[in-house]
Structure formats: structure tokens, C-alpha cells
XYZ file of N, CA and C in Angstrom:
300
model
N 119.085 100.886 113.508
C 117.640 101.087 113.424
C 117.337 102.032 112.259
N 116.375 101.651 111.458
C 115.981 102.501 110.336
C 115.309 103.762 110.855
N 115.535 104.854 110.158
C 115.021 106.139 110.601
C 113.490 106.196 110.638
N 112.823 105.669 109.619
C 111.365 105.765 109.550
C 110.659 104.476 109.930
N 111.286 103.650 110.703
C 110.689 102.369 111.097
C 109.386 102.587 111.862
N 109.310 103.593 112.721
C 108.097 103.849 113.507
C 106.876 104.011 112.615
N 106.993 104.832 111.577
C 105.826 105.091 110.735
C 105.358 103.820 110.037
N 106.292 102.983 109.595
C 105.927 101.721 108.952
C 105.226 100.779 109.932
N 105.758 100.689 111.126
C 105.176 99.809 112.139
C 103.790 100.302 112.524
N 103.645 101.610 112.697
C 102.347 102.177 113.067
C 101.286 101.850 112.015
N 101.624 102.049 110.757
C 100.679 101.748 109.678
C 100.375 100.254 109.619
N 101.396 99.437 109.794
C 101.219 97.987 109.754
C 100.317 97.502 110.893
N 100.500 98.044 112.082
C 99.665 97.658 113.224
C 98.197 97.992 112.964
N 97.964 99.159 112.384
C 96.581 99.553 112.086
C 95.958 98.611 111.072
N 96.724 98.285 110.041
C 96.209 97.392 108.999
C 95.946 95.995 109.557
N 96.848 95.506 110.399
C 96.657 94.184 111.017
C 95.432 94.175 111.930
N 95.157 95.312 112.557
C 93.977 95.416 113.423
C 92.699 95.489 112.587
N 92.867 95.813 111.303
C 91.725 95.851 110.389
C 90.844 97.069 110.554
N 91.454 98.201 110.911
C 90.684 99.430 111.066
C 91.183 100.486 110.091
N 90.288 101.374 109.724
C 90.646 102.474 108.834
C 91.439 103.527 109.598
N 92.070 104.414 108.858
C 92.758 105.530 109.514
C 91.757 106.358 110.308
N 90.583 106.548 109.741
C 89.560 107.363 110.410
C 89.182 106.768 111.766
N 88.961 105.433 111.795
C 88.574 104.750 113.033
C 89.704 104.774 114.049
N 90.916 104.439 113.596
C 92.064 104.441 114.502
C 92.307 105.837 115.066
N 92.227 106.848 114.220
C 92.453 108.224 114.669
C 91.418 108.613 115.731
N 90.161 108.262 115.494
C 89.114 108.583 116.475
C 89.383 107.867 117.792
N 89.742 106.586 117.706
C 90.024 105.809 118.912
C 91.235 106.346 119.669
N 92.184 106.907 118.926
C 93.412 107.432 119.531
C 93.323 108.918 119.879
N 92.158 109.509 119.642
C 91.888 110.911 120.004
C 92.774 111.911 119.267
N 92.960 111.645 117.957
C 93.667 112.586 117.101
C 92.905 112.671 115.781
N 93.277 113.622 114.943
C 92.622 113.738 113.641
C 93.174 112.687 112.681
N 92.376 112.374 111.674
C 92.835 111.436 110.653
C 94.064 111.997 109.938
N 94.066 113.301 109.691
C 95.204 113.934 109.018
C 96.489 113.764 109.824
N 96.393 113.916 111.145
C 97.585 113.770 111.978
C 98.069 112.321 111.978
N 97.140 111.369 112.052
C 97.543 109.968 111.990
C 98.220 109.675 110.651
N 97.695 110.230 109.583
C 98.307 110.056 108.273
C 99.736 110.599 108.269
N 99.939 111.748 108.885
C 101.292 112.330 108.972
C 102.224 111.408 109.750
N 101.723 110.824 110.847
C 102.547 109.891 111.626
C 102.891 108.659 110.792
N 101.897 108.142 110.061
C 102.101 106.921 109.288
C 102.983 107.125 108.056
N 103.024 108.340 107.529
C 103.886 108.545 106.351
C 105.219 109.210 106.720
N 105.445 109.426 108.000
C 106.725 109.946 108.462
C 106.887 111.447 108.368
N 105.802 112.158 108.058
C 105.889 113.612 107.943
C 105.999 114.293 109.310
N 105.455 113.642 110.339
C 105.514 114.193 111.702
C 105.838 113.081 112.672
N 106.373 113.454 113.816
C 106.663 112.490 114.873
C 105.766 112.796 116.066
N 105.203 111.749 116.677
C 104.286 111.958 117.793
C 105.015 112.233 119.100
N 104.258 112.746 120.051
C 104.769 112.932 121.395
C 104.524 111.690 122.231
N 105.026 111.725 123.439
C 104.911 110.594 124.347
C 103.461 110.212 124.668
N 102.549 111.169 124.908
C 101.172 110.766 125.207
C 100.541 109.929 124.090
N 100.778 110.323 122.824
C 100.248 109.532 121.714
C 100.904 108.171 121.669
N 102.193 108.132 121.847
C 102.921 106.867 121.811
C 102.349 105.892 122.837
N 102.080 106.371 124.036
C 101.497 105.516 125.083
C 100.110 105.021 124.686
N 99.282 105.910 124.140
C 97.939 105.500 123.699
C 98.019 104.464 122.589
N 98.934 104.669 121.642
C 99.075 103.742 120.520
C 99.534 102.368 121.013
N 100.455 102.337 121.952
C 100.910 101.056 122.506
C 99.745 100.317 123.162
N 98.956 101.027 123.937
C 97.789 100.409 124.576
C 96.771 99.954 123.538
N 96.513 100.784 122.556
C 95.514 100.501 121.524
C 95.877 99.258 120.715
N 97.144 99.141 120.361
C 97.576 98.020 119.540
C 98.118 96.848 120.364
N 98.231 97.019 121.669
C 98.687 95.932 122.536
C 100.139 95.552 122.329
N 100.986 96.558 122.143
C 102.415 96.317 121.930
C 103.231 97.181 122.885
N 104.503 96.865 122.984
C 105.399 97.665 123.820
C 105.912 98.873 123.035
N 106.421 99.844 123.765
C 107.021 101.015 123.120
C 108.256 100.600 122.318
N 109.035 99.659 122.839
C 110.205 99.195 122.092
C 109.804 98.608 120.749
N 108.683 97.885 120.706
C 108.240 97.308 119.437
C 107.802 98.400 118.462
N 106.936 99.301 118.917
C 106.387 100.317 118.010
C 107.472 101.284 117.521
N 108.539 101.426 118.304
C 109.644 102.294 117.909
C 110.676 101.563 117.051
N 110.464 100.266 116.821
C 111.381 99.501 115.995
C 112.635 99.053 116.713
N 112.592 99.063 118.044
C 113.759 98.684 118.832
C 113.766 97.213 119.224
N 112.633 96.530 119.037
C 112.524 95.121 119.405
C 111.580 94.414 118.444
N 111.930 93.196 118.042
C 111.020 92.440 117.171
C 109.859 91.813 117.942
N 109.931 91.843 119.267
C 108.912 91.235 120.122
C 107.839 92.255 120.458
N 106.582 91.940 120.126
C 105.481 92.869 120.397
C 105.215 93.035 121.878
N 105.635 92.049 122.671
C 105.386 92.127 124.103
C 103.969 91.758 124.473
N 103.197 91.323 123.499
C 101.801 90.982 123.784
C 101.696 89.506 124.143
N 101.942 89.205 125.391
C 101.867 87.835 125.880
C 100.555 87.567 126.591
N 99.559 88.338 126.280
C 98.263 88.183 126.934
C 97.645 86.849 126.524
N 96.981 86.190 127.472
C 96.337 84.922 127.138
C 95.173 85.135 126.169
N 94.889 84.119 125.398
C 93.783 84.200 124.447
C 92.452 84.171 125.195
N 91.388 84.662 124.575
C 90.071 84.592 125.210
C 89.676 83.160 125.575
N 90.021 82.202 124.729
C 89.696 80.800 125.026
C 90.435 80.328 126.269
N 91.695 80.719 126.400
C 92.467 80.335 127.588
C 91.874 80.964 128.844
N 91.403 82.197 128.743
C 90.776 82.850 129.899
C 89.471 82.159 130.291
N 88.689 81.734 129.301
C 87.448 81.003 129.597
C 87.749 79.669 130.262
N 88.772 78.974 129.791
C 89.177 77.708 130.406
C 89.610 77.927 131.849
N 90.366 78.977 132.082
C 90.812 79.294 133.438
C 89.626 79.599 134.345
N 88.667 80.376 133.842
C 87.484 80.697 134.641
C 86.701 79.441 134.970
N 86.574 78.544 134.020
C 85.865 77.290 134.239
C 86.578 76.442 135.301
N 87.900 76.354 135.194
C 88.681 75.605 136.187
C 88.539 76.215 137.575
N 88.516 77.540 137.639
C 88.381 78.207 138.940
C 87.001 77.948 139.545
N 85.956 77.951 138.713
C 84.614 77.643 139.210
C 84.548 76.229 139.765
N 85.122 75.288 139.021
C 85.115 73.890 139.461
C 85.877 73.740 140.770
N 87.011 74.389 140.884
C 87.792 74.334 142.117
C 87.033 74.955 143.270
N 86.366 76.066 143.018
C 85.581 76.745 144.045
C 84.461 75.837 144.551
N 83.799 75.140 143.624
C 82.719 74.225 144.017
C 83.263 73.065 144.843
N 84.417 72.555 144.479
C 85.036 71.458 145.249
C 85.400 71.925 146.644
N 85.979 73.107 146.728
C 86.344 73.652 148.036
C 85.121 73.893 148.901
N 84.071 74.391 148.285
C 82.828 74.656 149.025
C 82.243 73.355 149.566
N 82.238 72.303 148.774
C 81.685 71.026 149.242
C 82.601 70.414 150.320
N 83.872 70.658 150.255
C 84.811 70.146 151.244
C 84.612 70.834 152.596
N 84.321 72.122 152.578
C 84.155 72.910 153.788
C 82.864 72.535 154.516
N 81.853 72.131 153.796
C 80.568 71.794 154.423
C 80.627 70.598 155.250
């Protein structure tokens, strides 16, 4: 594992999310300067920040730490969730008419 892989991944995740350092730092409850230090490898974060960053970017700790190539983000797409909700409504209506 590369020594500074975390800082590269952190910066890459922010860029892929399309947010500025200022916005990401505010969302993560830290200063922009501190986020910059994390992204350039000058400082290492603690566990509370790591957990917030994983939640914010929707990745696992193993991914953000450079220990796994898999982001762990297997969440269904919004379109898939809408399709599921529609199917559930239709099923509910069928069940309701069957019970009557």
C-alpha cells in the first residue's frame, strides 16, 4: 500500500463529487485549511473524520484508506428505487382488491 494513498483518494472523491474544498470542509465540519492538509498529506485525520468522510462520499473505510479497490457503494440508483416503489404500490393495490 502506498504511504500517501489516503490523501489522493480523499481529493479524488471530492473532485468526483464535484464540490469545492470549502463546501466539502463545511459539510464535513472541519476548516478548509484542515481538509487541504488531509488532501496534500500534511496531516492525518482521526477516526471521527474518517467515518464522516466515508458517509459523505458513500465509500467504505477500506476504500478511502487505499486497502480495497471496491468503493462498497452498492446502493441502488434513484431510478431503481422509484421502480421498486411503483411495483410495491401495484402489489399493494392488488392485495387490497383481493382482500375485499
